[in-house]
Coordinates of C-alpha atoms in Angstrom, one line a residue:
X1294 CA 90.0 142.8 93.6
X1295 CA 93.7 143.5 93.8
X1296 CA 95.7 140.5 95.1
X1297 CA 98.8 142.0 96.8
X1298 CA 100.0 138.9 98.7
X1299 CA 98.6 136.3 96.2
X1300 CA 100.7 137.9 93.5
X1301 CA 103.8 136.8 95.4
X1302 CA 102.8 133.1 95.6
X1303 CA 104.2 131.0 92.8
X1304 CA 104.6 127.8 94.8
X1305 CA 104.1 126.7 98.4
X1306 CA 107.6 127.6 99.4
X1307 CA 106.7 131.2 99.0
X1308 CA 104.2 130.9 101.9
X1309 CA 107.0 130.2 104.4
X1310 CA 108.3 133.8 103.9
X1311 CA 105.0 135.3 105.0
X1312 CA 104.2 136.6 108.4
X1313 CA 101.0 135.5 110.2
X1314 CA 99.4 138.8 109.3
X1315 CA 100.2 138.3 105.7
X1316 CA 98.9 134.7 105.7
X1317 CA 95.6 136.0 107.1
X1318 CA 95.5 138.7 104.3
X1319 CA 96.3 136.0 101.8
X1320 CA 93.3 133.9 102.9
X1321 CA 91.0 136.9 102.2
X1322 CA 92.6 137.4 98.8
X1323 CA 92.3 133.7 97.9
X1324 CA 88.5 133.8 98.7
X1325 CA 88.0 136.9 96.6
X1326 CA 89.9 135.3 93.7
X1327 CA 87.9 132.1 93.9
X1328 CA 84.6 133.9 94.0
X1329 CA 85.4 136.1 91.0
X1330 CA 87.0 133.2 89.0
X1331 CA 84.3 130.6 89.6
X1332 CA 81.6 133.2 88.8
X1333 CA 83.1 133.4 85.3
X1334 CA 83.7 129.7 84.6
X1335 CA 81.4 127.8 86.9
X1336 CA 82.8 125.1 89.2
X1337 CA 82.7 123.9 92.8
X1338 CA 82.7 127.0 94.9
X1339 CA 81.3 126.4 98.5
X1340 CA 83.5 123.5 99.3
X1341 CA 86.7 125.4 98.3
X1342 CA 85.7 128.6 100.2
X1343 CA 85.5 126.3 103.3
X1344 CA 89.1 125.0 103.0
X1345 CA 91.0 128.2 102.4
X1346 CA 92.8 128.5 105.8
X1347 CA 93.2 124.7 106.1
X1348 CA 94.9 124.5 102.7
X1349 CA 97.2 127.5 103.4
X1350 CA 98.2 125.9 106.7
X1351 CA 98.9 122.5 105.2
X1352 CA 101.2 124.0 102.5
X1353 CA 102.8 126.3 105.1
X1354 CA 103.6 123.5 107.5
X1355 CA 104.4 120.6 105.2
X1356 CA 107.0 120.5 102.4
X1357 CA 105.1 119.6 99.2
X1358 CA 105.5 118.1 96.7
X1359 CA 107.9 115.9 98.7
X1360 CA 105.2 115.6 101.4
X1361 CA 102.1 114.1 99.7
X1362 CA 98.6 115.5 100.2
X1363 CA 95.8 113.3 98.9
X1364 CA 92.4 115.1 98.5
X1365 CA 89.2 113.2 99.1
X1366 CA 86.1 114.4 97.3
X1367 CA 88.7 116.1 95.0
X1368 CA 86.5 119.1 94.2
X1369 CA 87.9 120.8 97.3
X1370 CA 91.4 121.2 95.7
X1371 CA 91.0 124.7 94.1
X1372 CA 92.9 126.5 96.8
X1373 CA 95.6 123.8 96.6
X1374 CA 95.9 124.4 92.8
X1375 CA 96.0 128.2 93.3
X1376 CA 98.9 127.9 95.7
X1377 CA 100.9 125.4 93.5
X1378 CA 101.5 127.6 90.5
X1379 CA 98.3 127.2 88.6
X1380 CA 96.7 130.6 89.2
X1381 CA 97.2 131.7 85.6
X1382 CA 95.1 128.7 84.3
X1383 CA 92.0 129.3 86.4
X1384 CA 90.3 131.0 83.5
X1385 CA 90.2 127.6 81.7
X1386 CA 88.8 125.7 84.7
X1387 CA 86.9 122.6 83.7
X1388 CA 87.1 123.6 80.0
X1389 CA 88.4 121.6 77.1
X1390 CA 92.2 121.2 77.5
X1391 CA 92.0 123.5 80.6
X1392 CA 92.6 123.2 84.3
X1393 CA 90.8 120.2 85.8
X1394 CA 88.4 120.7 88.7
X1395 CA 89.9 117.7 90.4
X1396 CA 93.5 116.6 91.3
X1397 CA 95.3 115.3 88.3
X1398 CA 98.8 113.9 88.6
X1399 CA 99.6 114.6 85.0
X1400 CA 98.8 118.3 85.6
X1401 CA 101.2 118.9 88.5
X1402 CA 103.7 117.2 90.7
X1403 CA 101.8 118.7 93.6
X1404 CA 98.8 116.5 92.9
X1405 CA 99.7 113.2 94.6
X1406 CA 96.7 111.1 93.4
X1407 CA 93.8 111.5 91.0
X1408 CA 90.5 111.7 93.0
X1409 CA 87.1 112.4 91.6
X1410 CA 84.8 110.2 93.7
X1411 CA 84.6 110.0 97.5
X1412 CA 85.9 107.9 100.4
X1413 CA 89.2 107.0 98.6
X1414 CA 91.8 109.3 100.0
X1415 CA 92.8 107.4 103.1
X1416 CA 93.2 104.1 101.2
X1417 CA 95.4 105.8 98.6
X1418 CA 97.4 107.7 101.3
X1419 CA 97.9 104.5 103.3
X1420 CA 99.2 102.8 100.1
X1421 CA 101.6 105.7 99.5
X1422 CA 102.8 105.6 103.1
X1423 CA 103.4 101.8 103.0
X1424 CA 105.4 102.2 99.8
X1425 CA 107.4 105.0 101.5
X1426 CA 108.2 102.8 104.5
X1427 CA 109.3 99.9 102.2
X1428 CA 111.6 102.3 100.4
X1429 CA 112.9 103.8 103.7
X1430 CA 111.8 107.3 102.8
X1431 CA 110.7 109.9 105.4
X1432 CA 108.2 112.2 103.8
X1433 CA 104.7 112.9 105.3
X1434 CA 101.5 111.6 103.8
X1435 CA 98.3 113.5 104.5
X1436 CA 94.8 112.6 103.5
X1437 CA 92.2 115.4 103.5
X1438 CA 88.8 113.9 103.8
X1439 CA 85.5 115.7 103.8
X1440 CA 83.0 114.6 106.4
X1441 CA 80.7 113.4 103.6
X1442 CA 83.3 111.0 102.5
X1443 CA 83.2 109.4 105.9
X1444 CA 79.8 108.1 105.2
X1445 CA 81.3 105.7 102.7
X1446 CA 82.3 102.2 103.8
X1447 CA 85.6 102.3 102.0
X1448 CA 86.8 105.0 104.4
X1449 CA 86.2 102.7 107.3
X1450 CA 88.0 99.8 105.7
X1451 CA 91.0 102.1 105.4
X1452 CA 90.6 103.4 109.0
X1453 CA 90.5 99.8 110.2
X1454 CA 93.6 98.9 108.2
X1455 CA 95.6 102.0 109.2
X1456 CA 94.9 101.5 112.9
X1457 CA 96.5 98.0 112.7
X1458 CA 99.9 99.6 112.2
X1459 CA 100.8 101.9 115.0
X1460 CA 104.3 102.3 113.6
X1461 CA 103.1 103.7 110.3
X1462 CA 103.0 107.5 110.2
X1463 CA 100.0 108.8 108.4
X1464 CA 97.8 111.9 109.0
X1465 CA 94.1 112.1 108.2
X1466 CA 92.6 115.6 108.2
X1467 CA 88.8 115.3 108.7
X1468 CA 87.3 118.4 107.2
X1469 CA 84.0 118.6 108.9
X1470 CA 81.6 121.1 107.5
X1471 CA 78.3 119.2 108.2
X1472 CA 77.9 118.8 104.5
X1473 CA 78.7 116.4 101.7
X1474 CA 76.9 117.9 98.7
X1475 CA 73.7 118.3 100.6
X1476 CA 73.7 118.2 104.4
X1477 CA 75.5 115.2 105.8
X1478 CA 73.3 112.6 107.2
X1479 CA 73.5 109.5 109.5
X1480 CA 74.9 108.6 112.8
X1481 CA 78.5 109.8 112.0
X1482 CA 77.2 113.3 111.2
X1483 CA 75.5 113.4 114.6
X1484 CA 78.7 112.0 116.2
X1485 CA 80.9 114.7 114.7
X1486 CA 78.4 117.4 115.6
X1487 CA 78.5 116.2 119.2
X1488 CA 82.3 116.4 119.2
X1489 CA 82.1 120.0 117.9
X1490 CA 79.5 121.2 120.4
X1491 CA 80.1 119.3 123.6
X1492 CA 80.0 122.1 126.0
X1493 CA 82.1 120.5 128.7
X1494 CA 85.0 120.1 126.4
X1495 CA 84.8 123.5 124.8
X1496 CA 84.5 125.2 128.2
X1497 CA 87.5 123.4 129.8
X1498 CA 89.5 123.9 126.6
X1499 CA 88.9 127.6 126.7
X1500 CA 89.7 127.9 130.4
X1501 CA 92.9 125.8 130.0
X1502 CA 94.2 127.9 127.2
X1503 CA 93.4 131.2 129.0
X1504 CA 95.2 129.9 132.1
X1505 CA 98.3 128.8 130.2
X1506 CA 98.6 132.1 128.3
X1507 CA 98.8 134.0 131.6
X1508 CA 101.9 132.2 132.6
X1509 CA 105.0 134.2 131.5
X1510 CA 107.6 132.3 129.5
X1511 CA 106.8 128.9 130.9
X1512 CA 103.3 129.0 129.4
X1513 CA 104.4 127.9 126.0
X1514 CA 106.5 125.0 127.4
X1515 CA 103.7 123.8 129.6
X1516 CA 101.3 124.0 126.7
X1517 CA 103.5 121.7 124.8
X1518 CA 104.1 119.4 127.8
X1519 CA 100.3 119.1 128.4
X1520 CA 99.4 118.3 124.8
X1521 CA 99.0 114.6 125.5
X1522 CA 97.1 115.5 128.7
X1523 CA 94.7 117.7 126.7
X1524 CA 94.2 114.8 124.3
X1525 CA 93.4 112.5 127.3
X1526 CA 91.1 115.1 128.7
X1527 CA 89.3 115.4 125.4
X1528 CA 88.8 111.6 125.2
X1529 CA 87.4 111.6 128.7
X1530 CA 85.0 114.4 128.0
X1531 CA 83.9 113.8 124.4
X1532 CA 85.6 110.5 123.5
X1533 CA 87.0 110.9 120.0
X1534 CA 86.1 107.3 120.7
X1535 CA 85.4 105.9 117.2
X1536 CA 88.8 107.1 115.9
X1537 CA 90.7 106.4 119.1
X1538 CA 89.4 102.9 119.3
X1539 CA 90.4 102.3 115.7
X1540 CA 94.0 103.1 116.6
X1541 CA 94.2 106.8 115.7
X1542 CA 95.6 109.6 117.9
X1543 CA 92.6 111.9 117.7
X1544 CA 93.2 115.7 117.8
X1545 CA 90.4 118.2 117.6
X1546 CA 87.9 119.5 117.0
X1547 CA 89.7 122.6 115.7
X1548 CA 88.4 125.8 114.2
X1549 CA 89.2 125.4 110.6
X1550 CA 89.3 129.1 110.0
X1551 CA 91.7 130.0 112.8
X1552 CA 94.9 130.0 110.7
X1553 CA 97.2 130.6 113.7
X1554 CA 95.8 127.6 115.5
X1555 CA 95.9 125.3 112.5
X1556 CA 99.6 126.1 111.8
X1557 CA 100.5 125.6 115.5
X1558 CA 98.7 122.3 115.7
X1559 CA 99.8 120.9 112.4
X1560 CA 103.4 121.8 113.2
X1561 CA 103.1 119.5 116.3
X1562 CA 101.3 116.9 114.3
X1563 CA 104.1 116.8 111.8
X1564 CA 106.5 115.6 114.5
X1565 CA 104.1 113.0 116.0
X1566 CA 104.2 109.3 115.1
X1567 CA 101.7 106.7 114.2
X1568 CA 98.2 107.2 112.7
X1569 CA 96.8 110.6 113.5
X1570 CA 93.3 112.0 112.8
X1571 CA 92.9 115.8 113.0
X1572 CA 89.3 116.9 113.2
X1573 CA 88.8 120.3 111.7
X1574 CA 85.5 122.2 111.7
X1575 CA 84.9 124.5 108.7
X1576 CA 82.0 126.4 107.2
X1577 CA 81.1 125.5 103.6
X1578 CA 80.9 128.6 101.5
X1579 CA 82.8 130.7 104.1
X1580 CA 83.3 134.3 103.1
X1581 CA 80.5 134.5 100.5
X1582 CA 77.1 135.1 102.1
X1583 CA 75.1 133.5 99.3
X1584 CA 77.1 130.3 99.5
X1585 CA 77.0 130.3 103.3
X1586 CA 73.2 130.6 103.3
X1587 CA 72.8 127.9 100.6
X1588 CA 76.0 125.8 100.4
X1589 CA 74.2 123.0 98.5
X1590 CA 73.2 125.5 95.8
X1591 CA 76.8 126.7 95.4
X1592 CA 78.4 123.2 95.6
X1593 CA 78.6 123.0 91.8
X1594 CA 77.6 126.1 89.9
X1595 CA 77.5 127.4 86.4
X1596 CA 78.7 131.0 85.7
X1597 CA 76.8 133.5 88.0
X1598 CA 76.7 137.1 89.0
X1599 CA 78.9 137.7 92.0
X1600 CA 76.7 140.5 93.5
X1601 CA 73.3 138.8 93.1
X1602 CA 74.3 135.2 93.1
X1603 CA 72.0 134.6 90.1
X1604 CA 73.0 132.2 87.4
X1605 CA 73.9 133.9 84.1
X1606 CA 71.6 131.6 82.2
X1607 CA 68.7 129.3 83.0
X1608 CA 67.0 126.6 81.0
X1609 CA 63.8 124.7 81.3
X1610 CA 63.1 121.6 83.3
X1611 CA 66.0 119.1 83.3
X1612 CA 65.6 115.3 83.1
X1613 CA 66.3 115.3 86.9
X1614 CA 63.4 117.8 87.4
X1615 CA 61.0 115.7 85.4
X1616 CA 62.0 112.5 87.1
X1617 CA 61.4 114.1 90.5
X1618 CA 58.0 115.6 89.5
X1619 CA 56.7 112.3 88.1
X1620 CA 57.9 110.3 91.0
X1621 CA 56.1 112.6 93.5
X1622 CA 52.9 112.3 91.4
X1623 CA 53.2 108.5 91.4
X1624 CA 53.9 108.3 95.1
X1625 CA 50.7 110.1 95.8
X1626 CA 48.8 107.2 94.3
X1627 CA 51.1 104.4 95.3
X1628 CA 52.0 104.2 99.0
X1629 CA 54.6 101.4 98.3
X1630 CA 56.8 103.7 96.3
X1631 CA 60.0 104.8 98.1
X1632 CA 63.0 106.8 97.0
X1633 CA 66.7 106.5 97.9
X1634 CA 69.6 108.9 97.3
X1635 CA 73.3 108.7 98.1
X1636 CA 73.7 112.2 99.6
X1637 CA 72.3 113.9 96.5
X1638 CA 68.6 114.7 96.9
X1639 CA 69.1 118.0 95.1
X1640 CA 71.1 116.9 92.1
X1641 CA 68.9 113.8 91.4
X1642 CA 65.6 115.7 91.7
X1643 CA 64.4 114.0 95.0
X1644 CA 64.3 117.1 97.2
X1645 CA 60.5 117.6 96.8
X1646 CA 59.9 113.8 97.4
X1647 CA 61.9 113.9 100.6
X1648 CA 59.7 116.8 101.9
X1649 CA 56.4 115.3 100.8
X1650 CA 57.1 111.8 101.8
X1651 CA 59.7 111.8 104.5
X1652 CA 58.8 108.3 105.8
X1653 CA 59.4 106.9 102.3
X1654 CA 62.5 108.9 101.5
X1655 CA 66.0 107.7 102.4
X1656 CA 69.3 109.5 102.2
X1657 CA 72.0 106.9 103.0
X1658 CA 75.0 109.1 102.6
X1659 CA 77.8 108.6 100.1
X1660 CA 77.4 104.8 100.1
X1661 CA 76.1 103.6 96.7
X1662 CA 76.8 99.9 97.3
X1663 CA 74.8 100.1 100.6
X1664 CA 72.0 102.0 98.8
X1665 CA 71.5 99.2 96.3
X1666 CA 71.4 96.4 98.9
X1667 CA 69.2 98.6 101.1
X1668 CA 66.8 98.9 98.1
X1669 CA 66.9 95.1 97.8
X1670 CA 65.8 94.8 101.4
X1671 CA 62.9 97.2 100.9
X1672 CA 61.8 95.3 97.7
X1673 CA 62.0 92.0 99.6
X1674 CA 59.3 93.3 101.9
X1675 CA 57.0 94.4 99.1
X1676 CA 58.0 98.0 98.7
X1677 CA 59.0 99.6 95.4
X1678 CA 62.3 101.4 95.8
X1679 CA 63.7 103.8 93.3
X1680 CA 67.4 104.6 93.7
X1681 CA 68.3 107.8 91.9
X1682 CA 72.0 108.1 91.3
X1683 CA 74.5 109.5 88.9
X1684 CA 75.8 106.9 86.4
X1685 CA 79.5 107.4 87.5
X1686 CA 78.6 106.7 91.1
X1687 CA 76.5 103.6 90.4
X1688 CA 79.6 101.9 89.3
X1689 CA 80.4 101.4 93.0
X1690 CA 77.3 99.2 93.4
X1691 CA 78.1 96.7 90.6
X1692 CA 78.3 93.6 92.9
X1693 CA 75.2 94.6 94.8
X1694 CA 73.2 95.1 91.6
X1695 CA 74.2 91.7 90.4
X1696 CA 74.1 89.6 93.5
X1697 CA 71.5 91.3 95.7
X1698 CA 69.0 92.6 93.2
X1699 CA 69.3 90.6 89.9
X1700 CA 70.0 87.2 91.5
X1701 CA 66.8 87.5 93.5
X1702 CA 64.9 89.2 90.7
X1703 CA 63.8 92.0 93.0
X1704 CA 61.6 94.9 92.0
X1705 CA 64.3 97.6 92.3
X1706 CA 64.4 100.6 90.0
X1707 CA 67.7 102.3 89.2
X1708 CA 67.1 105.9 88.0
X1709 CA 70.5 106.6 86.4
X1710 CA 71.0 110.3 86.1
X1711 CA 73.9 111.9 84.2
X1712 CA 74.3 108.9 81.8
X1713 CA 76.5 109.5 78.8
X1714 CA 78.7 112.6 78.6
X1715 CA 78.5 114.8 81.7
X1716 CA 81.0 117.4 80.4
X1717 CA 83.1 119.6 82.5
X1718 CA 83.7 117.3 85.5
X1719 CA 85.7 115.1 83.1
X1720 CA 87.0 111.5 83.1
X1721 CA 85.9 110.5 86.6
X1722 CA 82.3 111.7 86.0
X1723 CA 81.4 110.7 82.4
X1724 CA 78.6 108.2 82.5
X1725 CA 79.8 106.0 79.7
X1726 CA 80.0 102.6 81.2
X1727 CA 76.6 101.7 82.7
X1728 CA 75.2 100.0 79.6
X1729 CA 78.3 97.8 79.4
X1730 CA 77.9 96.4 82.9
X1731 CA 74.1 96.3 83.1
X1732 CA 73.3 94.6 79.8
X1733 CA 75.0 91.4 80.8
X1734 CA 73.1 91.1 84.1
X1735 CA 70.4 88.4 84.1
X1736 CA 66.8 89.7 84.8
X1737 CA 67.9 93.4 84.4
X1738 CA 65.9 95.5 81.9
X1739 CA 67.3 98.8 80.7
X1740 CA 65.3 101.6 79.2
X1741 CA 66.6 104.8 77.6
X1742 CA 64.2 107.8 76.9
X1743 CA 64.8 110.2 74.1
X1744 CA 62.9 113.0 75.8
X1745 CA 61.0 113.9 79.0
X1746 CA 57.7 112.4 77.9
X1747 CA 59.4 109.0 77.4
X1748 CA 61.1 109.3 80.8
X1749 CA 57.7 109.7 82.5
X1750 CA 56.3 106.7 80.6
X1751 CA 59.3 104.5 81.3
X1752 CA 59.1 105.3 85.0
X1753 CA 55.5 104.4 85.1
X1754 CA 56.2 101.1 83.3
X1755 CA 59.0 100.2 85.7
X1756 CA 57.0 101.0 88.8
X1757 CA 54.1 98.8 87.6
X1758 CA 56.0 95.7 86.5
X1759 CA 58.1 93.4 88.7
X1760 CA 61.8 92.7 88.6
X1761 CA 64.9 94.9 88.3
X1762 CA 64.8 98.0 86.0
X1763 CA 67.3 100.6 85.0
X1764 CA 66.3 103.9 83.3
X1765 CA 69.2 105.9 82.1
X1766 CA 69.0 109.6 81.1
X1767 CA 71.5 112.4 80.4
X1768 CA 72.4 115.6 82.1
X1769 CA 70.5 118.7 81.1
X1770 CA 67.1 119.5 79.5
X1771 CA 65.4 117.1 77.1
X1772 CA 65.0 118.1 73.5
X1773 CA 61.7 118.8 71.8
X1774 CA 60.7 116.4 69.1
X1775 CA 57.8 118.5 67.6
X1776 CA 55.1 115.8 68.0
X1777 CA 57.2 113.0 66.4
X1778 CA 56.8 110.9 69.6
X1779 CA 54.2 108.2 69.0
X1780 CA 51.7 106.8 71.5
X1781 CA 53.0 103.2 71.0
X1782 CA 54.0 100.9 73.8
X1783 CA 56.8 102.7 75.7
X1784 CA 58.7 99.3 75.9
X1785 CA 58.7 98.9 72.1
X1786 CA 60.9 100.6 69.6
X1787 CA 59.6 103.6 67.8
X1788 CA 60.0 104.3 64.1
X1789 CA 60.8 108.0 63.7
X1790 CA 61.6 108.0 60.0
X1791 CA 60.7 105.6 57.3
X1792 CA 62.8 106.5 54.3
X1793 CA 61.2 108.6 51.6
X1794 CA 57.8 106.9 52.0
X1795 CA 57.8 105.2 48.6
X1796 CA 60.7 102.8 48.4
X1797 CA 61.8 100.8 51.4
X1798 CA 65.3 102.1 52.4
X1799 CA 68.2 99.8 52.5
X1800 CA 69.7 101.4 55.6
X1801 CA 68.3 101.5 59.1
X1802 CA 69.7 103.8 61.9
X1803 CA 68.9 102.7 65.5
X1804 CA 69.4 105.4 68.1
X1805 CA 69.4 104.9 71.9
X1806 CA 68.1 107.4 74.4
X1807 CA 69.8 110.8 74.1
X1808 CA 71.3 109.9 70.7
X1809 CA 67.9 110.2 69.0
X1810 CA 68.2 114.0 68.6
X1811 CA 71.7 113.6 67.0
X1812 CA 70.6 110.7 64.8
X1813 CA 67.6 112.6 63.6
X1814 CA 69.7 115.5 62.6
X1815 CA 72.1 113.2 60.8
X1816 CA 69.3 111.5 58.9
X1817 CA 67.9 114.9 57.7
X1818 CA 71.4 115.6 56.4
X1819 CA 71.5 112.3 54.6
X1820 CA 68.1 113.0 53.0
X1821 CA 69.5 116.1 51.5
X1822 CA 72.2 113.9 49.9
X1823 CA 69.6 111.6 48.4
X1824 CA 70.0 108.9 51.1
X1825 CA 66.7 108.1 52.8
X1826 CA 67.3 105.9 55.9
X1827 CA 64.8 104.5 58.4
X1828 CA 65.3 105.8 61.9
X1829 CA 64.4 103.8 64.9
X1830 CA 64.3 105.0 68.5
X1831 CA 65.2 101.7 70.3
X1832 CA 63.8 102.8 73.7
X1833 CA 64.7 99.5 75.3
X1834 CA 68.4 98.5 75.4
X1835 CA 67.4 95.3 77.1
X1836 CA 65.4 93.4 76.0
X1837 CA 65.8 94.6 72.5
X1838 CA 62.4 94.8 70.8
X1839 CA 62.0 91.5 68.9
X1840 CA 59.8 93.2 66.2
X1841 CA 62.4 95.7 65.5
X1842 CA 65.1 93.0 65.4
X1843 CA 63.1 91.0 62.9
X1844 CA 62.6 94.1 60.7
X1845 CA 66.3 94.9 60.8
X1846 CA 67.1 91.6 59.0
X1847 CA 65.6 93.0 55.9
X1848 CA 68.1 96.0 55.6
X1849 CA 71.4 96.0 53.8
X1850 CA 73.1 98.4 56.2
X1851 CA 72.5 99.0 59.9
X1852 CA 73.9 101.8 62.1
X1853 CA 73.6 102.0 65.8
X1854 CA 74.2 105.2 67.9
X1855 CA 74.7 105.2 71.7
X1856 CA 76.3 107.5 74.3
X1857 CA 78.2 104.7 75.9
X1858 CA 81.6 103.1 75.2
X1859 CA 81.5 100.6 72.4
X1860 CA 82.7 97.5 74.4
X1861 CA 79.7 95.6 75.8
X1862 CA 77.3 98.4 74.8
X1863 CA 74.0 98.4 72.9
X1864 CA 75.5 98.1 69.4
X1865 CA 77.5 95.0 70.2
X1866 CA 74.5 93.4 71.9
X1867 CA 72.3 94.2 69.0
X1868 CA 74.9 92.7 66.6
X1869 CA 75.0 89.6 68.7
X1870 CA 71.3 89.2 68.5
X1871 CA 71.2 89.7 64.7
X1872 CA 74.0 87.1 64.3
X1873 CA 71.8 84.6 66.1
X1874 CA 68.6 85.6 64.2
X1875 CA 70.2 85.4 60.8
X1876 CA 72.2 82.2 61.3
X1877 CA 75.5 84.1 61.3
X1878 CA 74.8 86.2 58.2
X1879 CA 73.6 89.6 59.6
X1880 CA 73.4 92.8 57.6
X1881 CA 76.5 95.1 57.5
X1882 CA 76.6 97.0 60.7
X1883 CA 78.4 100.1 61.9
X1884 CA 78.4 100.8 65.7
X1885 CA 78.7 104.5 66.6
X1886 CA 79.7 104.9 70.2
X1887 CA 82.4 106.5 72.3
X1888 CA 85.9 104.8 72.2
X1889 CA 86.9 102.6 75.0
X1890 CA 88.9 105.3 76.7
X1891 CA 88.5 107.9 79.4
X1892 CA 86.9 111.0 77.8
X1893 CA 88.3 114.3 79.0
X1894 CA 86.5 117.4 80.3
X1895 CA 84.8 120.0 78.1
X1896 CA 81.4 121.3 77.2
X1897 CA 79.0 118.5 76.2
X1898 CA 78.5 119.9 72.7
X1899 CA 82.3 120.1 72.2
X1900 CA 82.8 116.5 73.3
X1901 CA 80.1 115.2 71.0
X1902 CA 81.6 117.2 68.1
X1903 CA 85.2 116.1 68.7
X1904 CA 84.3 112.4 68.9
X1905 CA 82.0 112.6 65.9
X1906 CA 78.9 111.8 68.0
X1907 CA 76.8 114.9 67.1
X1908 CA 74.5 115.1 64.0
X1909 CA 77.3 116.1 61.7
X1910 CA 79.7 113.5 62.9
X1911 CA 77.1 110.7 62.6
X1912 CA 76.1 111.9 59.1
X1913 CA 79.8 111.7 58.0
X1914 CA 80.2 108.2 59.4
X1915 CA 77.0 106.9 57.9
X1916 CA 77.8 108.4 54.5
X1917 CA 81.2 106.9 54.5
X1918 CA 79.7 103.5 55.6
X1919 CA 77.1 103.2 52.8
X1920 CA 79.0 104.9 49.9
X1921 CA 79.3 102.7 46.8

């Protein structure tokens, strides 16, 4: 489509020269641009279509970058990026060295804070506001929180803190679309829905506005005069109670797609003092029928056809799919099996389970710490909870895993999806740290499948044995191993290659989980060079198979490969065990892992190649390690 108005927007200051009619036209052009652009690159579509008018209104009313906007669930920042001079980079969205799909302070002065996870915006904004007040500055601080982020406990810690200081000016925009990634759940979602639909308030509000508009000249002044009265009326009719009682001046609910109203209200809010919460109701996927009908499907998408909505490519069953299928089959035979998700039944493969076994399925909202301790409570009463969660989000439950699960040695299973390199979501989403914090926890056992068959076997093992278990698996579809998988004990290491079959090799390669495919490719390259290593698939990161450990003491060289950071990972733990086993004289060892740094966005294959973690990279490292 042709963007007539959008072509004029190089920064937010350009918005202020537009008429209301032009702003409305701009909203339509922005939607068209986003749909076409994300269809080509993939990305977070539905959430951004829902905040078009809200973002335009914010940048029209406030003076960014002096005024600071902090985005919660940062994937709703595309419109913000489009209006702040980054339109020309949208073709590189989420690609290597390209435009990030999340706010990045190093990318633009308009991005006030890096946000990739949820429920953090108000805490960060409150800190910025406190620093502003100490310095004696006067700029505005606005936190834009999705309603899904309000299911996380950290948001309420910030609300509680903010409400203590009635002299601190801070604005929280609650973008309420009834969705987080999947449909929002819990009491808060019902509360917000009640605020949106309370008929008594909506009727009186409509009648009051109609009455004021009929009064010539004086109507506008009376409307301003009665603003506080309308707020009081609103509290009487629908409460706004939870926010009002926490010390916020509650305004709303507002139609998040009525640009004129948003600008009018935000212009008033800008002049108000103290903590303010503006409740805005939006439609996720607004303006693209496919996304409006299935906003969860268009939350995060790959490239797709704009007209049909169909993905440009499709693969086989993913690890998430396999996990969900196996769990459903096991639940049919085991009525103690329960499943927990933190607002992601679709992404983690639990959608079918939630429909087949609703009484044993729990969506706790974006509250990973709570999910872990909730699982501990279920286990304490004899149930078998499986918490399916992305690796990057499980980090939020560290204390709960350690104290509430491991300390009591409870039978809780952590199904850790998106472990290792996730790819285009970048630094905040890479699952490279879970091994490092799980391996040091007493009682915890950690399993890593190399393919879908092993994932099924490990899940069955964990369900049928007591104590805490973690099973970590990557994003995407599992590789095929052409019948190499043995039928040995799934908790034991598997010997995939055994040198040239005549002479015992003097080098052993130990791969963990998803690294088996890359390690196997590397070993085949080594064989063509006349080097014939043994290749083990470790399977269990903790405990490490004692039989494999004993066998490793007989090799001259040992190489480990894992999709985790090096520090505290599998390789370092295996080295520690070998030092003990050999009395301080272990074989020479090379640990192949990701560096202890934040890995940027890019295609998974690109990232593995750049960091020398694919077959070719591992081959080069091993060859260099064992050369005479």
